[in-house]
Amino acid sequence: MTDIRYLAPRTLDEAVGAFAAARGAARILAGGTDLLVQMRAGAVRPGLIVDIKRIAEMTSIEETADGGFRIGAAVSGAVLGEHPRFGQVWPGVLEAVNLIGSTQVQGRASPGGNLCNASPAGDSVPAMIAADAVVTVQGPDGRRQMPVAAVPAGPGRTNLAPGEILVSFTLPPRPRGAGDAYLRMIPRTEMDIAVVGCGVNLTLRDGTCTAARVGLGAVAPTVLLVGEAGKALVGSRLDAAAIEAAAAACRAACRPIDDKRGTIAYRTRIAGVLLKRTVGIAADRAGRA
Amino acid sequence: MAKLHVSTTINGEPTEFLCEPSQSMLDVLRGPLGLTGSKEGCGSGDCGACTITLDGRLVCSCLVLAAEAQDREIRTIEGMAEGDRLHPLQQKFLEMAALQCGICTPGVLMAARTLLEQNPDPTETEARFWLAGNLCRCTGYDKIIRAVLDTAAEMREAAR
Ligand SMILES: Cc1cc2nc3c(=O)[nH]c(=O)nc-3n(C[C@H](O)[C@H](O)[C@H](O)COP(=O)(O)OP(=O)(O)OC[C@H]3O[C@@H](n4cnc5c(N)ncnc54)[C@H](O)[C@@H]3O)c2cc1C
Ligand code: FES
Ligand code: FES
């Protein structure tokens, strides 16, 4: 009934070659927690599946000499969580990745799959945007880098060119006094899709905020970088007025949909509430870093 | 369409099988391999009835392609007891009636075993979160959690 082919190349060049040659009929397989569900539902019918998990660069985590991190696109949430240092340096990114699904889903789900699936509610994406992570992609024309926020194009669509594969995430070195956090609002306590997700990454020096980035999920067709919210925090001592201004910027950035999980009004309001709570956690962590 | 030939290890036994490229590990376990302990509740990663370990990691076998098993190590519920000797979790589930229809039980046991291997003294909250991907429509979860925590206490005692 099928004429699907399955390949598990050992090198990135082989993977890109096969992926590009299939001209859009192929799908990359990382953890499969989106792809195999979609195939089973009949929503996706690839002619070729390229499993990237046997490529070392895709499944490794590396702390770079300058103190940054390089995370392979197909690293699972469980493996990232077991890294001895990553969660200390980027607790917000880790908590966002680890919120994806159950223990079993964590055994497979990757940040690369979360980003390339391009759901507006993908939990790791706001935290990665707040962290100012950059992705490396490789295609038939070689390698290029782009900020995480530039990858999603709309629900289920990315700005990767035909034949391009997401290779890794690079997170910058951390200054002293930096902290990040991610919170999502869901109607249950586990195993649900974000109604709103908020990632905050900020730096404090002697109590003054010197840098801040805010990512917002599930309130627009793509996850958003809310530049105005970051700006409202920088230069302040994170007093109530500055935090309220950042919350207002988050509410203003929302272009959500109405659905069974939340109305437009509810999502917009929650975006501001989550911003405040997430800033509180990130600031706490920054104070200790 | 040519089938794929896969060599893998299941419950310690070198195993070979043929599969379609799009076939799930769960399908191959339950079909050609006759290992019907892993159950299919949803086929979409939500219920955990199909839980196995792949190179020691808990996964939903309905969301793993059988072809991915090449050169990997798989453990299923069939490998949990040693001959007639039940694993302490299995024994405790029977004693405490932590199952009713039993469809969720193989997956719950696989997940609980990995929990206790990694964390011999979980809190109730830790156990509940760890098992959040194992749905049960019968027990209301309470007996399952009690049985897991009781087993953990017993295994700690036995290890002293
Ligand atoms: C029960 C369950 C619960 C879930 N809960 C959550 C949740 O709480 N939050 C959440 O955000 N998501 C959730 N998800 C969705 C899913 O687990 C995540 O989106 C996950 O991060 C996807 O990663 P993956 O490695 O499994 O991706 P895959 O399914 O392998 O891939 C996803 C898509 O991205 C493409 N792709 C993957 N890697 C690459 C690459 N390197 N380059 C180019 N394209 C690529 C694939 O072709 C596919 O289209 C859940 C899923 C299940 C089944
Ligand atoms: S059958 Fe695999 S999770 Fe339900
Ligand atoms: S005992 Fe019936 S589903 Fe759990």
Coordinates of C-alpha atoms and ligand atoms in Angstrom, one line a residue:
Chain A
M1 CA 0.0 0.0 0.0
T2 CA 2.9 2.4 0.7
D3 CA 5.9 3.2 -1.3
I4 CA 7.5 5.1 1.5
R5 CA 11.3 4.7 1.8
Y6 CA 13.2 5.1 5.0
L7 CA 16.8 6.2 5.3
A8 CA 19.0 6.7 8.3
P9 CA 22.2 8.3 7.0
R10 CA 25.3 8.7 9.1
T11 CA 26.4 12.0 7.7
L12 CA 24.7 15.3 7.2
D13 CA 25.9 15.6 3.6
E14 CA 24.1 12.3 2.8
A15 CA 21.0 13.5 4.6
V16 CA 20.9 16.8 2.7
G17 CA 21.6 15.0 -0.6
A18 CA 18.7 12.6 -0.1
F19 CA 16.3 15.2 1.3
A20 CA 17.0 17.7 -1.5
A21 CA 16.8 15.0 -4.2
A22 CA 13.3 14.0 -3.1
R23 CA 12.1 17.5 -3.8
G24 CA 9.5 18.1 -1.2
A25 CA 8.2 14.5 -1.1
A26 CA 10.6 13.8 1.9
R27 CA 10.2 14.5 5.6
I28 CA 12.9 14.7 8.2
L29 CA 12.3 12.4 11.2
A30 CA 13.7 13.5 14.6
G31 CA 11.7 12.2 17.5
G32 CA 8.6 11.6 15.4
T33 CA 6.2 12.8 18.1
D34 CA 4.6 15.2 15.6
L35 CA 5.5 13.6 12.3
L36 CA 4.3 10.0 13.1
V37 CA 1.1 11.4 14.6
Q38 CA 0.5 13.4 11.4
M39 CA 1.3 10.5 9.2
R40 CA -1.0 8.3 11.1
A41 CA -3.8 10.8 10.8
G42 CA -3.2 10.9 7.0
A43 CA -2.3 14.6 7.2
V44 CA 1.2 14.0 5.8
R45 CA 2.2 11.3 3.2
P46 CA 6.0 11.5 2.7
G47 CA 7.6 9.4 -0.1
L48 CA 10.9 9.4 1.9
I49 CA 11.6 9.6 5.6
V50 CA 15.1 10.8 6.5
D51 CA 15.9 9.8 10.1
I52 CA 18.6 12.2 11.3
K53 CA 19.3 10.6 14.7
R54 CA 22.3 8.6 13.5
I55 CA 24.2 11.8 12.6
A56 CA 26.5 12.6 15.5
E57 CA 26.2 16.4 15.1
M58 CA 22.4 16.2 15.4
T59 CA 22.3 14.4 18.7
S60 CA 25.2 16.0 20.6
I61 CA 25.4 18.8 23.1
E62 CA 28.5 20.9 23.4
E63 CA 29.6 23.6 25.7
T64 CA 31.6 26.0 23.5
A65 CA 35.0 27.5 24.6
D66 CA 33.3 30.9 25.2
G67 CA 30.7 29.4 27.5
G68 CA 27.9 29.1 25.0
F69 CA 26.1 25.9 24.1
R70 CA 25.5 24.1 20.8
I71 CA 22.6 21.7 20.9
G72 CA 22.0 19.3 18.1
A73 CA 18.5 19.7 16.5
A74 CA 17.5 16.1 17.3
V75 CA 18.6 16.0 20.9
S76 CA 15.7 14.7 23.0
G77 CA 14.3 16.6 26.0
A78 CA 15.3 13.8 28.3
V79 CA 19.0 13.9 27.1
L80 CA 19.1 17.7 27.4
G81 CA 17.7 17.4 30.9
E82 CA 20.5 15.0 31.9
H83 CA 23.3 17.3 30.8
P84 CA 25.3 18.3 33.9
R85 CA 25.6 22.0 33.0
F86 CA 22.9 23.0 30.6
G87 CA 20.1 23.4 33.1
Q88 CA 22.2 25.4 35.4
V89 CA 23.1 28.0 32.7
W90 CA 19.7 28.0 30.9
P91 CA 17.1 26.9 33.4
G92 CA 14.3 28.6 31.4
V93 CA 15.1 27.0 28.1
L94 CA 15.4 23.6 29.8
E95 CA 12.0 24.0 31.6
A96 CA 10.4 24.9 28.3
V97 CA 11.9 21.9 26.5
N98 CA 11.0 19.6 29.4
L99 CA 7.3 20.7 29.4
I100 CA 6.8 19.0 26.0
G101 CA 4.6 16.0 26.7
S102 CA 5.0 13.1 29.0
T103 CA 8.1 11.2 30.2
Q104 CA 7.7 9.0 27.1
V105 CA 7.4 12.0 24.7
Q106 CA 10.5 13.5 26.4
G107 CA 12.4 10.4 25.4
R108 CA 12.0 11.4 21.8
A109 CA 10.8 15.0 21.3
S110 CA 13.5 17.4 20.2
P111 CA 13.8 21.2 20.1
G112 CA 14.5 21.0 16.4
G113 CA 11.2 19.2 15.8
N114 CA 9.3 21.6 18.0
L115 CA 10.6 24.5 16.0
C116 CA 10.2 22.9 12.5
N117 CA 6.7 21.7 13.3
A118 CA 6.0 25.4 13.5
S119 CA 3.0 25.2 15.9
P120 CA 2.4 28.7 17.4
A121 CA 2.1 26.9 20.7
G122 CA 5.4 25.0 20.6
D123 CA 6.7 25.3 24.2
S124 CA 10.5 25.5 23.6
V125 CA 10.2 28.3 21.0
P126 CA 9.5 31.4 23.1
A127 CA 12.3 30.4 25.5
M128 CA 14.7 29.9 22.6
I129 CA 13.7 33.3 21.2
A130 CA 14.2 34.9 24.6
A131 CA 17.6 33.3 24.9
D132 CA 18.6 34.8 21.5
A133 CA 19.4 31.4 20.1
V134 CA 20.5 31.1 16.6
V135 CA 20.0 28.1 14.4
T136 CA 22.4 26.6 11.8
V137 CA 20.7 25.1 8.8
Q138 CA 22.3 23.2 6.0
G139 CA 21.0 22.7 2.5
P140 CA 22.2 22.0 -1.0
D141 CA 23.7 25.4 -1.2
G142 CA 25.7 25.0 2.1
R143 CA 25.2 26.4 5.6
R144 CA 23.6 29.5 6.9
Q145 CA 22.5 30.8 10.3
M146 CA 19.3 32.5 11.3
P147 CA 17.7 33.7 14.5
V148 CA 15.1 31.2 15.9
A149 CA 12.3 33.8 15.5
A150 CA 12.9 33.8 11.7
V151 CA 12.3 30.1 11.3
P152 CA 8.5 29.8 11.7
A153 CA 6.5 31.3 8.8
G154 CA 3.0 30.5 10.0
P155 CA 1.1 27.5 11.5
G156 CA 2.9 24.4 10.2
R157 CA 5.2 26.3 7.8
T158 CA 8.8 27.4 8.1
N159 CA 11.2 29.7 6.2
L160 CA 13.6 26.8 5.6
A161 CA 14.4 26.6 1.8
P162 CA 13.6 23.3 0.0
G163 CA 16.2 20.7 1.0
E164 CA 17.4 22.6 4.1
I165 CA 17.8 20.7 7.4
L166 CA 18.0 22.4 10.8
V167 CA 21.3 21.2 12.3
S168 CA 21.7 22.9 15.7
F169 CA 20.9 25.7 18.1
T170 CA 23.6 27.9 19.3
L171 CA 23.0 29.7 22.6
P172 CA 25.3 32.7 23.5
P173 CA 27.6 32.8 26.5
R174 CA 26.0 34.1 29.7
P175 CA 27.1 37.3 31.5
R176 CA 27.0 37.4 35.3
G177 CA 23.7 38.2 36.7
A178 CA 21.7 36.6 33.8
G179 CA 18.6 34.5 34.3
D180 CA 15.8 33.0 32.2
A181 CA 12.4 31.4 32.7
Y182 CA 9.5 30.0 30.8
L183 CA 5.8 29.7 32.0
R184 CA 2.8 28.4 30.1
M185 CA -0.9 28.6 30.9
I186 CA -2.8 25.3 30.4
P187 CA -6.2 24.3 31.7
R188 CA -4.6 21.1 33.2
T189 CA -1.4 20.5 35.2
E190 CA 0.3 18.3 32.6
M191 CA 0.0 17.1 29.0
D192 CA -1.8 20.0 27.3
I193 CA -1.2 22.6 24.7
A194 CA -0.3 26.1 25.8
V195 CA -3.1 28.8 25.8
V196 CA -0.2 31.3 26.2
G197 CA 3.5 30.6 26.7
C198 CA 6.0 33.2 27.8
G199 CA 9.8 33.1 27.8
V200 CA 11.9 35.8 29.5
N201 CA 15.7 36.2 29.6
L202 CA 17.2 39.1 31.4
T203 CA 20.4 40.4 33.0
L204 CA 20.7 42.4 36.2
R205 CA 23.6 44.6 37.3
D206 CA 23.3 46.0 40.8
G207 CA 19.6 45.6 40.6
T208 CA 19.2 47.4 37.3
C209 CA 18.1 45.4 34.2
T210 CA 20.7 45.8 31.5
A211 CA 19.3 43.5 28.9
A212 CA 15.9 41.7 28.4
R213 CA 14.2 39.6 25.7
V214 CA 10.7 38.3 25.8
G215 CA 9.2 35.5 23.6
L216 CA 5.4 34.9 23.5
G217 CA 3.7 31.8 22.2
A218 CA 0.2 30.8 21.2
V219 CA -1.0 34.4 20.7
A220 CA -0.3 34.8 17.0
P221 CA 0.3 32.7 13.9
T222 CA 3.9 32.4 14.9
V223 CA 5.8 32.6 18.2
L224 CA 6.7 36.3 18.7
L225 CA 9.7 38.2 19.8
V226 CA 8.2 41.1 21.7
G227 CA 10.9 43.8 21.4
E228 CA 8.8 46.5 23.1
A229 CA 8.4 44.3 26.3
G230 CA 12.2 43.9 26.5
K231 CA 12.7 47.6 26.0
A232 CA 10.3 48.5 28.8
L233 CA 12.3 46.4 31.2
V234 CA 15.8 47.6 30.3
G235 CA 17.1 50.5 32.4
S236 CA 14.6 49.8 35.1
R237 CA 15.0 48.2 38.5
L238 CA 12.1 45.9 37.6
D239 CA 9.7 48.1 39.5
A240 CA 6.0 47.7 39.2
A241 CA 5.6 50.4 36.5
A242 CA 8.3 48.9 34.3
I243 CA 6.8 45.4 34.6
E244 CA 3.3 46.8 33.9
A245 CA 4.7 48.6 30.8
A246 CA 6.2 45.3 29.6
A247 CA 2.9 43.5 30.3
A248 CA 1.1 46.1 28.2
A249 CA 3.5 45.6 25.4
C250 CA 2.8 41.8 25.5
R251 CA -0.9 42.4 25.4
A252 CA -0.5 44.8 22.5
A253 CA 1.5 42.2 20.5
C254 CA -1.2 39.6 20.7
R255 CA -3.1 38.6 17.6
P256 CA -4.6 35.4 18.9
I257 CA -7.5 33.1 17.8
D258 CA -10.6 32.2 19.6
D259 CA -10.8 28.4 20.3
K260 CA -11.9 25.9 22.9
R261 CA -8.8 26.6 24.9
G262 CA -9.3 30.3 25.2
T263 CA -10.9 33.4 23.8
I264 CA -9.1 36.3 22.3
A265 CA -9.8 38.4 25.3
Y266 CA -8.6 35.7 27.7
R267 CA -5.4 35.0 25.8
T268 CA -4.5 38.6 25.6
R269 CA -5.1 39.2 29.3
I270 CA -3.1 36.1 30.3
A271 CA -0.2 37.2 28.1
G272 CA 0.3 40.2 30.5
V273 CA -0.2 38.1 33.6
L274 CA 2.3 35.5 32.5
L275 CA 4.9 38.1 31.6
K276 CA 4.8 39.4 35.1
R277 CA 5.2 36.0 36.7
T278 CA 7.9 35.0 34.3
V279 CA 9.9 38.1 34.9
G280 CA 9.7 37.4 38.6
I281 CA 11.2 34.0 38.2
A282 CA 13.9 35.1 35.7
A283 CA 14.9 38.0 38.0
D284 CA 15.1 35.7 41.0
R285 CA 17.5 33.4 39.0
A286 CA 19.5 36.4 37.8
G287 CA 19.9 37.6 41.3
R288 CA 21.5 34.3 42.2
A289 CA 23.6 33.9 39.1
Chain B
M1 CA 7.6 -2.6 -2.1
A2 CA 10.6 -4.3 -0.6
K3 CA 10.4 -4.8 3.1
L4 CA 13.2 -3.6 5.4
H5 CA 15.3 -6.2 7.3
V6 CA 15.9 -5.1 10.8
S7 CA 18.3 -6.7 13.4
T8 CA 17.8 -5.6 16.9
T9 CA 17.8 -6.9 20.5
I10 CA 14.5 -7.4 22.4
N11 CA 14.6 -8.3 26.1
G12 CA 18.2 -9.4 25.7
E13 CA 17.5 -11.7 22.7
P14 CA 19.0 -10.9 19.3
T15 CA 15.9 -10.6 17.1
E16 CA 15.4 -10.1 13.3
F17 CA 12.2 -9.0 11.5
L18 CA 10.9 -7.6 8.3
C19 CA 8.8 -4.5 8.3
E20 CA 7.3 -1.8 6.1
P21 CA 9.2 1.5 6.2
S22 CA 6.2 3.3 7.8
Q23 CA 5.2 0.5 10.2
S24 CA 5.4 1.3 13.9
M25 CA 7.4 -0.6 16.4
L26 CA 4.2 -1.4 18.3
D27 CA 2.7 -3.0 15.1
V28 CA 5.7 -5.2 14.7
L29 CA 5.8 -6.2 18.4
R30 CA 2.2 -7.1 18.4
G31 CA 2.0 -8.6 14.9
P32 CA 5.0 -10.6 13.5
L33 CA 6.8 -10.8 16.8
G34 CA 3.7 -11.9 18.8
L35 CA 4.6 -9.8 21.8
T36 CA 1.1 -8.6 22.6
G37 CA 1.9 -7.3 26.1
S38 CA 2.3 -3.8 24.8
K39 CA -1.2 -2.4 24.1
E40 CA -2.5 0.1 21.6
G41 CA -4.8 2.6 23.3
C42 CA -4.5 5.6 21.0
G43 CA -1.7 5.3 18.5
S44 CA -0.9 9.0 19.0
G45 CA 1.4 9.2 22.0
D46 CA -1.3 10.2 24.5
C47 CA -2.1 7.1 26.5
G48 CA 1.2 5.3 27.2
A49 CA -0.3 1.8 26.9
C50 CA 2.4 1.0 24.3
T51 CA 5.4 2.1 26.5
I52 CA 8.7 0.3 25.9
T53 CA 12.3 1.3 26.4
L54 CA 14.6 2.0 23.5
D55 CA 18.2 2.0 24.5
G56 CA 17.0 2.4 28.1
R57 CA 14.7 5.4 27.4
L58 CA 11.0 5.2 27.9
V59 CA 9.1 5.8 24.6
C60 CA 5.7 5.2 23.1
S61 CA 6.3 2.4 20.7
C62 CA 3.4 3.6 18.6
L63 CA 5.5 6.7 17.8
V64 CA 8.7 4.8 16.9
L65 CA 9.2 3.3 13.4
A66 CA 10.1 -0.3 13.5
A67 CA 13.0 0.5 11.2
E68 CA 14.5 2.7 13.9
A69 CA 15.2 -0.4 16.0
Q70 CA 18.2 -1.5 13.9
D71 CA 21.1 -2.1 16.3
R72 CA 19.2 -0.8 19.3
E73 CA 18.1 -2.5 22.5
I74 CA 14.4 -2.8 23.2
R75 CA 12.7 -3.9 26.4
T76 CA 9.1 -4.7 26.7
I77 CA 6.7 -5.9 29.4
E78 CA 7.4 -9.5 28.4
G79 CA 11.0 -9.1 29.8
M80 CA 9.9 -7.7 33.2
A81 CA 9.4 -11.0 35.1
E82 CA 12.3 -13.4 35.4
G83 CA 10.8 -16.6 34.5
D84 CA 8.0 -17.2 37.0
R85 CA 9.4 -14.6 39.4
L86 CA 7.4 -11.4 39.0
H87 CA 9.2 -8.0 39.3
P88 CA 8.3 -6.5 42.7
L89 CA 6.2 -3.9 41.0
Q90 CA 4.1 -6.6 39.3
Q91 CA 3.7 -8.5 42.6
K92 CA 2.6 -5.3 44.4
F93 CA 0.1 -4.4 41.7
L94 CA -1.5 -7.8 42.2
E95 CA -1.5 -7.5 46.0
M96 CA -2.9 -4.0 46.0
A97 CA -5.3 -4.5 43.1
A98 CA -3.7 -1.6 41.2
L99 CA -5.4 -2.7 38.0
Q100 CA -8.9 -3.4 36.8
C101 CA -9.1 -4.1 33.0
G102 CA -5.4 -4.2 32.7
I103 CA -5.0 -2.4 29.4
C104 CA -2.9 0.4 30.9
T105 CA -0.9 -1.9 33.2
P106 CA 2.0 -3.0 31.0
G107 CA 2.8 0.6 30.1
V108 CA 2.4 1.8 33.7
L109 CA 4.7 -1.0 34.9
M110 CA 7.4 -0.2 32.3
A111 CA 7.3 3.5 33.2
A112 CA 7.3 2.8 36.9
R113 CA 10.2 0.5 36.7
T114 CA 12.3 3.1 35.0
L115 CA 11.2 5.7 37.6
L116 CA 12.4 3.5 40.4
E117 CA 15.7 2.7 38.6
Q118 CA 16.4 6.4 38.3
N119 CA 14.9 7.6 41.6
P120 CA 14.5 4.9 44.3
D121 CA 12.7 7.3 46.6
P122 CA 10.2 9.3 44.6
T123 CA 7.7 11.6 46.3
E124 CA 4.0 11.2 45.4
T125 CA 4.2 14.3 43.2
E126 CA 7.2 13.0 41.4
A127 CA 5.6 9.7 40.8
R128 CA 2.4 11.3 39.5
F129 CA 4.3 13.6 37.1
W130 CA 6.4 10.7 35.9
L131 CA 3.4 8.6 35.1
A132 CA 1.3 11.5 33.6
G133 CA 1.7 10.0 30.2
N134 CA 0.1 6.7 31.3
L135 CA -3.7 7.1 31.2
C136 CA -5.9 4.7 33.1
R137 CA -9.7 4.8 32.7
C138 CA -10.4 2.4 35.5
T139 CA -8.5 2.8 38.7
G140 CA -8.6 6.6 39.3
Y141 CA -4.8 6.4 39.7
D142 CA -4.7 6.3 43.4
K143 CA -4.1 2.6 43.7
I144 CA -1.4 2.7 41.0
I145 CA 0.5 5.5 42.8
R146 CA 0.2 3.7 46.2
A147 CA 1.5 0.5 44.7
V148 CA 4.5 2.3 43.1
L149 CA 5.4 4.1 46.3
D150 CA 5.0 0.9 48.4
T151 CA 7.2 -1.0 46.0
A152 CA 9.8 1.7 46.2
A153 CA 9.8 1.5 50.0
E154 CA 10.1 -2.3 49.9
M155 CA 12.9 -2.2 47.3
R156 CA 14.8 0.3 49.4
E157 CA 14.4 -1.9 52.4
A158 CA 15.6 -5.0 50.5
A159 CA 18.6 -3.1 49.2
R160 CA 19.8 -2.2 52.7
Ligands
LIG1 C1 1.3 13.2 23.7 C2 2.0 14.4 23.2 C3 2.1 15.6 23.9 C4 2.8 16.7 23.4 N1 2.9 17.8 24.2 C5 3.5 18.9 23.7 C6 3.6 20.1 24.6 O1 3.3 20.1 25.7 N2 4.2 21.2 24.0 C7 4.7 21.2 22.8 O2 5.3 22.2 22.3 N3 4.6 20.1 21.9 C8 4.0 19.0 22.4 N4 3.8 17.9 21.6 C9 4.3 18.0 20.2 C10 5.7 17.4 19.9 O3 6.0 16.5 20.9 C11 6.7 18.5 19.9 O4 6.4 19.5 18.9 C12 8.2 18.0 19.7 O5 9.1 18.9 20.1 C13 8.4 17.5 18.3 O6 9.8 17.1 18.2 P1 10.1 15.7 17.4 O7 11.6 15.6 17.5 O8 9.3 14.6 17.9 O9 9.7 16.1 15.9 P2 9.3 15.3 14.7 O10 7.9 14.8 14.8 O11 10.4 14.3 14.3 O12 9.3 16.5 13.6 C14 8.4 17.5 13.6 C15 8.4 18.2 12.3 O13 9.6 19.0 12.1 C16 10.3 18.4 11.0 N5 11.7 18.4 11.4 C17 12.1 17.8 12.6 N6 13.5 18.0 12.7 C18 13.9 18.7 11.7 C19 15.1 19.2 11.3 N7 16.2 19.0 12.0 N8 15.2 20.0 10.2 C20 14.1 20.2 9.4 N9 12.9 19.7 9.7 C21 12.8 19.0 10.9 C22 9.7 17.1 10.7 O14 9.8 16.7 9.3 C23 8.3 17.3 11.1 O15 7.6 18.0 10.1 C24 3.2 16.7 22.1 C25 3.1 15.5 21.3 C26 2.5 14.4 21.8 C27 2.4 13.2 21.0
FES2 S1 -0.9 3.6 21.9 FE1 1.0 4.6 22.0 S2 0.6 6.2 23.4 FE2 -1.4 5.3 23.1
FES3 S1 -6.9 -0.7 34.6 FE1 -8.2 -0.3 33.0 S2 -7.2 1.4 32.0 FE2 -6.0 1.2 33.8

